Amino acid sequence: MNSVDNMQDASTGEAWRQFDGKSVLVTGGTGSFGKHFIRRLLKSASPRRLVIFSRDEMKQFEMQNELTPLDKNGVLRFFIGDVRDRSRLEMAFRRIDIVIHAAALKQVPTAEYNPFECIHTNVLGAEYIVHAALRSDVSRVIALSTDKAASPINLYGASKLASDKIFLAANNLSGSGGARFAVVRYGNVMASRGSVIPFFQRLVAEGAKSLPITDPRMTRFWITLPMAADFVAASIGRMSGGEIFIPKIPSMKITSLADAIAPGMPHELVGIRPGEKLHEVMITEDDARNTIELSDHYVIQPSFGYWSRPAYLESAKPVAENFRYASDNNTQWLDADTLRKLIG
Ligand SMILES: NC(=O)c1ccc[n+]([C@@H]2O[C@H](COP(=O)([O-])OP(=O)(O)OC[C@H]3O[C@@H](n4cnc5c(N)ncnc54)[C@H](OP(=O)(O)O)[C@@H]3O)[C@@H](O)[C@H]2O)c1
């Protein structure tokens, strides 16, 4: 089965059993990823406590109403807090085993226009999560990152690169037996808030006569929420600290995506927006030196002197010199039918 076949439900559920009896906290738990991850966790495991950490009470209230019927054991906790608030994080991390850090400001134009806000949430927030984890019983922290963090050209990507560096270096502070930190990096999530797919769908529903296309050559990596959640769960089970885990996922041209959503509808060229790339890169040539490949994912290994490859990576092979994993040189491509099936 390749990654396009298994985009709806990538795992057998085994990875989820590691959460049985554990206390798990998801920052940004009311976001697209967080909601899906928590729903999946409630269905597939029996955690001791499941804490949703975010700022907006309304999103938490709505999520609580939605998920209470699934919460058979009464494990859900809704914690209002800001990742910019270190003491609040320390309070929230008490008796937590695993942290999934999904809170972020993630819109490229928002970050360009509000750089201080982006840095406070994405960079200082990462630092405070590390501090809080080091002062508590947390054993594993996995932070969500993006392809935009590899060779970044916009502040969102640069702030996520800084965040990645903070999490990877945190392993140097925790000492042996202390908390472990790793990163998962992937591309555009279909149907997540702010994604081009719901944007195109809305335009079509509103009777648009054409769809705006930035550049007909543009390509992007695509992943579904179920696949992202499964990959994050699996990576938490695999991590020994300091890795960047990257799933093998398909690419699609922006024009094919528009054709899949509105077959036959004309395209209107609007030009690349500030801070946008023509193609996204997940692994650069420089990262390739430390990258190893498994059947369905890559791992960028840390360059710590003390790091030794865990047993599960024994079968992994180093990638070729000058390897580059980008959305334009991908070997897997999404076709219109598969995309339509995936987004319903
Ligand atoms: N969506 C994608 O295409 C994509 C692709 C690659 C990587 N990622 C990464 O995946 C992660 C999750 O993305 P997503 O699509 O789920 O984002 P999202 O739907 O925009 O959700 C973001 C979440 O973060 C919370 N949040 C924002 N600022 C916060 C703060 N200062 N303190 C606490 N919580 C805060 C938001 O809730 P409140 O506003 O209520 O606080 C919300 O729950 C992000 O790290 C993103 O960079 C996303």
Short mmCIF file of C-alpha atoms and ligand atoms in Angstrom, two decimals, residues 27-34 53-57 59-60 81-84 101-107 121-122 144-147 156 160 184-190 192-193 195 223 225, ligand 1:
data_model
loop_
_atom_site.label_atom_id
_atom_site.label_comp_id
_atom_site.label_asym_id
_atom_site.label_seq_id
_atom_site.Cartn_x
_atom_site.Cartn_y
_atom_site.Cartn_z
CA THR A 27 -1.79 22.61 22.66
CA GLY A 28 -4.02 24.06 19.94
CA GLY A 29 -6.38 21.19 20.71
CA THR A 30 -9.35 23.07 19.22
CA GLY A 31 -7.65 23.54 15.82
CA SER A 32 -8.10 21.36 12.73
CA PHE A 33 -5.36 18.92 13.72
CA GLY A 34 -6.09 18.95 17.45
CA PHE A 53 -5.03 23.64 25.82
CA SER A 54 -6.00 26.77 23.83
CA ARG A 55 -7.21 30.36 24.26
CA ASP A 56 -10.72 30.74 22.86
CA GLU A 57 -13.46 29.57 25.23
CA LYS A 59 -14.09 26.89 20.42
CA GLN A 60 -13.57 24.85 23.58
CA GLY A 81 -4.31 29.10 28.31
CA ASP A 82 -1.86 30.81 26.02
CA VAL A 83 1.44 29.23 24.96
CA ARG A 84 2.97 32.67 25.56
CA HIS A 101 2.30 20.93 20.43
CA ALA A 102 -0.05 22.02 17.65
CA ALA A 103 -0.80 25.64 18.67
CA ALA A 104 0.53 28.12 16.14
CA LEU A 105 -0.15 31.17 14.07
CA LYS A 106 0.01 29.56 10.63
CA GLN A 107 -1.23 31.97 7.98
CA THR A 121 3.36 32.48 19.58
CA ASN A 122 5.53 30.27 17.38
CA LEU A 144 4.12 19.94 14.62
CA SER A 145 6.06 21.67 11.88
CA THR A 146 5.61 22.45 8.22
CA ASP A 147 7.39 22.12 4.88
CA TYR A 156 5.79 31.76 9.30
CA LYS A 160 8.61 27.27 12.63
CA VAL A 184 6.93 16.06 12.78
CA ARG A 185 7.09 17.98 9.51
CA TYR A 186 4.47 17.71 6.77
CA GLY A 187 2.81 19.69 3.97
CA ASN A 188 -0.65 21.19 3.38
CA VAL A 189 -3.47 19.54 5.25
CA MET A 190 -6.55 19.01 3.12
CA SER A 192 -7.82 22.35 7.41
CA ARG A 193 -8.86 25.86 8.43
CA SER A 195 -6.58 25.78 3.31
CA ILE A 223 -1.86 15.13 3.55
CA LEU A 225 -6.09 14.88 8.74
N1 LIG B 1 -2.94 23.16 8.38
C1 LIG B 1 -1.90 22.88 7.63
O1 LIG B 1 -1.98 22.85 6.40
C2 LIG B 1 -0.58 22.58 8.31
C3 LIG B 1 0.47 22.06 7.51
C4 LIG B 1 1.69 21.75 8.13
C5 LIG B 1 1.84 21.99 9.49
N2 LIG B 1 0.82 22.52 10.21
C6 LIG B 1 1.04 22.77 11.64
O2 LIG B 1 0.13 21.98 12.37
C7 LIG B 1 -0.23 22.65 13.58
C8 LIG B 1 -1.74 22.66 13.73
O3 LIG B 1 -2.31 23.33 12.63
P1 LIG B 1 -3.89 23.48 12.48
O4 LIG B 1 -4.18 23.41 11.02
O5 LIG B 1 -4.58 22.56 13.40
O6 LIG B 1 -4.08 24.99 12.98
P2 LIG B 1 -5.44 25.75 13.36
O7 LIG B 1 -6.62 25.00 12.87
O8 LIG B 1 -5.28 27.17 12.95
O9 LIG B 1 -5.45 25.67 14.96
C9 LIG B 1 -4.53 26.36 15.72
C10 LIG B 1 -4.81 26.08 17.19
O10 LIG B 1 -3.85 26.75 17.99
C11 LIG B 1 -4.54 27.50 19.00
N3 LIG B 1 -3.69 28.65 19.32
C12 LIG B 1 -3.29 29.65 18.51
N4 LIG B 1 -2.51 30.51 19.17
C13 LIG B 1 -2.42 30.04 20.45
C14 LIG B 1 -1.76 30.49 21.62
N5 LIG B 1 -1.04 31.62 21.62
N6 LIG B 1 -1.88 29.75 22.74
C15 LIG B 1 -2.62 28.62 22.78
N7 LIG B 1 -3.27 28.15 21.69
C16 LIG B 1 -3.17 28.86 20.55
C17 LIG B 1 -5.88 27.83 18.39
O11 LIG B 1 -6.91 28.03 19.34
P3 LIG B 1 -7.20 29.47 20.02
O12 LIG B 1 -7.18 30.47 18.93
O13 LIG B 1 -8.52 29.29 20.69
O14 LIG B 1 -6.12 29.66 21.02
C18 LIG B 1 -6.18 26.51 17.67
O15 LIG B 1 -6.67 25.57 18.60
C19 LIG B 1 0.42 24.02 13.52
O16 LIG B 1 1.60 23.97 14.28
C20 LIG B 1 0.77 24.20 12.06
O17 LIG B 1 1.92 25.01 11.90
C21 LIG B 1 -0.39 22.81 9.65
#
